[in-house]
Amino acid sequence: LEKASEGVGLGFEFLKHLSRAKALLHVIDILPADGSDPASNYLTIEAELKKFDDKLFEKPRLLAINKIDLIQEDQRDKIIKDFLKTVKYKGNAFNISALNGMGCKSLVFGLYDLIEEKDEEE
């Protein structure tokens, strides 16, 4: 998504599509396959949303931290806490594994509640 706000790749098309959504779900891989930094990945996407449109940036959103099954249980809380602190995330974050379904049910209910709340406001 880097430079999406400048129209690179599917940039404008993708961001316009997001603009029509009631809420956003930001899924970040805590251990990206390409070895990139998850905090940098998160901050890049957030910056692109803001550059494109303040209204899009202000949309309600949830954060799903994916691939937690790849982190040893005794290290999981610290790694996730450090990530959230680094990106200064204050909202609802759900720790999930899309592969084995861990935490996905809670995420679905969280999304439902967020959209329901948004519908009540409208």
Coordinates of C-alpha atoms in Angstrom, one line a residue:
L1 CA 0.0 0.0 0.0
E2 CA 3.0 2.3 0.1
K3 CA 2.4 5.3 -2.1
A4 CA -1.3 4.3 -2.7
S5 CA -2.3 7.8 -1.9
E6 CA -0.2 8.9 -4.9
G7 CA -2.0 6.4 -7.2
V8 CA 0.7 3.8 -7.4
G9 CA -0.6 0.3 -8.2
L10 CA -4.3 0.0 -7.4
G11 CA -3.8 3.0 -5.0
F12 CA -6.7 5.3 -5.8
E13 CA -9.1 2.5 -6.8
F14 CA -8.4 0.6 -3.6
L15 CA -8.6 3.7 -1.3
K16 CA -11.8 4.8 -2.9
H17 CA -13.2 1.4 -2.3
L18 CA -12.2 1.6 1.4
S19 CA -13.9 5.0 1.6
R20 CA -17.3 3.3 1.0
A21 CA -16.9 1.0 4.0
K22 CA -18.6 1.8 7.3
A23 CA -15.6 0.5 9.2
L24 CA -12.1 -0.8 8.6
L25 CA -10.4 -3.9 9.7
H26 CA -6.6 -3.5 9.7
V27 CA -4.9 -6.9 9.7
I28 CA -1.2 -6.9 10.4
D29 CA 1.0 -9.9 10.4
I30 CA 3.1 -9.8 13.6
L31 CA 5.7 -12.0 11.8
P32 CA 5.6 -11.1 8.1
A33 CA 6.8 -13.8 5.7
D34 CA 9.0 -11.2 4.0
G35 CA 10.8 -10.3 7.2
S36 CA 9.6 -6.8 7.2
D37 CA 8.9 -4.8 10.4
P38 CA 5.2 -5.1 11.4
A39 CA 5.2 -1.7 13.1
S40 CA 6.6 -0.1 10.0
N41 CA 4.0 -1.9 7.9
Y42 CA 1.2 -0.7 10.1
L43 CA 2.4 2.9 10.2
T44 CA 2.9 3.0 6.4
I45 CA -0.8 2.0 5.9
E46 CA -2.0 4.4 8.4
A47 CA 0.0 7.2 6.8
E48 CA -1.4 6.4 3.3
L49 CA -5.0 6.5 4.7
K50 CA -4.4 9.9 6.2
K51 CA -2.7 11.3 3.1
F52 CA -5.5 10.1 0.9
D53 CA -8.5 11.4 2.9
D54 CA -8.9 12.6 6.5
K55 CA -12.5 11.1 6.5
L56 CA -11.1 7.7 5.6
F57 CA -8.4 8.0 8.3
E58 CA -11.1 8.9 10.9
K59 CA -13.3 5.8 10.0
P60 CA -13.8 3.5 13.0
R61 CA -11.5 0.5 12.8
L62 CA -10.3 -2.6 14.5
L63 CA -6.8 -4.0 14.5
A64 CA -6.3 -7.7 14.1
I65 CA -2.8 -8.9 14.9
N66 CA -2.4 -12.1 12.8
K67 CA 0.0 -15.0 13.0
I68 CA 0.2 -15.1 16.8
D69 CA 0.4 -18.9 16.5
L70 CA 3.9 -18.4 15.2
I71 CA 5.0 -16.8 18.5
Q72 CA 5.8 -18.9 21.5
E73 CA 3.1 -18.5 24.1
D74 CA 5.6 -17.2 26.8
Q75 CA 6.7 -14.4 24.4
R76 CA 3.3 -13.5 22.9
D77 CA 2.1 -10.9 25.3
K78 CA 5.4 -9.0 25.4
I79 CA 5.8 -9.0 21.6
I80 CA 2.2 -7.8 21.1
K81 CA 2.4 -5.2 23.9
D82 CA 5.7 -3.9 22.4
F83 CA 4.1 -3.6 18.9
L84 CA 1.0 -1.8 20.2
K85 CA 3.3 0.6 22.2
T86 CA 5.5 1.3 19.2
V87 CA 2.6 2.1 16.9
K88 CA 0.8 4.0 19.7
Y89 CA -2.4 2.0 19.1
K90 CA -5.2 2.8 21.6
G91 CA -8.2 1.1 20.1
N92 CA -9.5 -2.5 20.1
A93 CA -6.9 -5.0 19.0
F94 CA -7.6 -8.7 18.5
N95 CA -4.9 -11.3 18.5
I96 CA -5.7 -13.9 15.9
S97 CA -4.4 -16.8 13.8
A98 CA -6.2 -16.9 10.5
L99 CA -4.6 -20.3 9.9
N100 CA -6.1 -22.1 12.9
G101 CA -8.9 -19.7 13.8
M102 CA -7.6 -18.7 17.2
G103 CA -9.3 -15.4 18.2
C104 CA -11.3 -15.2 15.0
K105 CA -14.6 -15.6 16.6
S106 CA -14.0 -12.7 19.0
L107 CA -12.8 -10.6 16.0
V108 CA -16.1 -11.3 14.1
F109 CA -18.1 -10.3 17.1
G110 CA -16.0 -7.2 17.6
L111 CA -16.6 -6.2 13.9
Y112 CA -20.3 -6.9 14.2
D113 CA -20.5 -4.7 17.3
L114 CA -18.5 -1.9 15.6
I115 CA -20.8 -1.9 12.5
E116 CA -23.9 -2.2 14.6
E117 CA -22.8 0.9 16.6
K118 CA -22.1 2.7 13.3
D119 CA -25.5 1.8 12.0
E120 CA -27.2 3.2 15.2
E121 CA -25.3 6.5 14.7
E122 CA -26.7 6.9 11.1

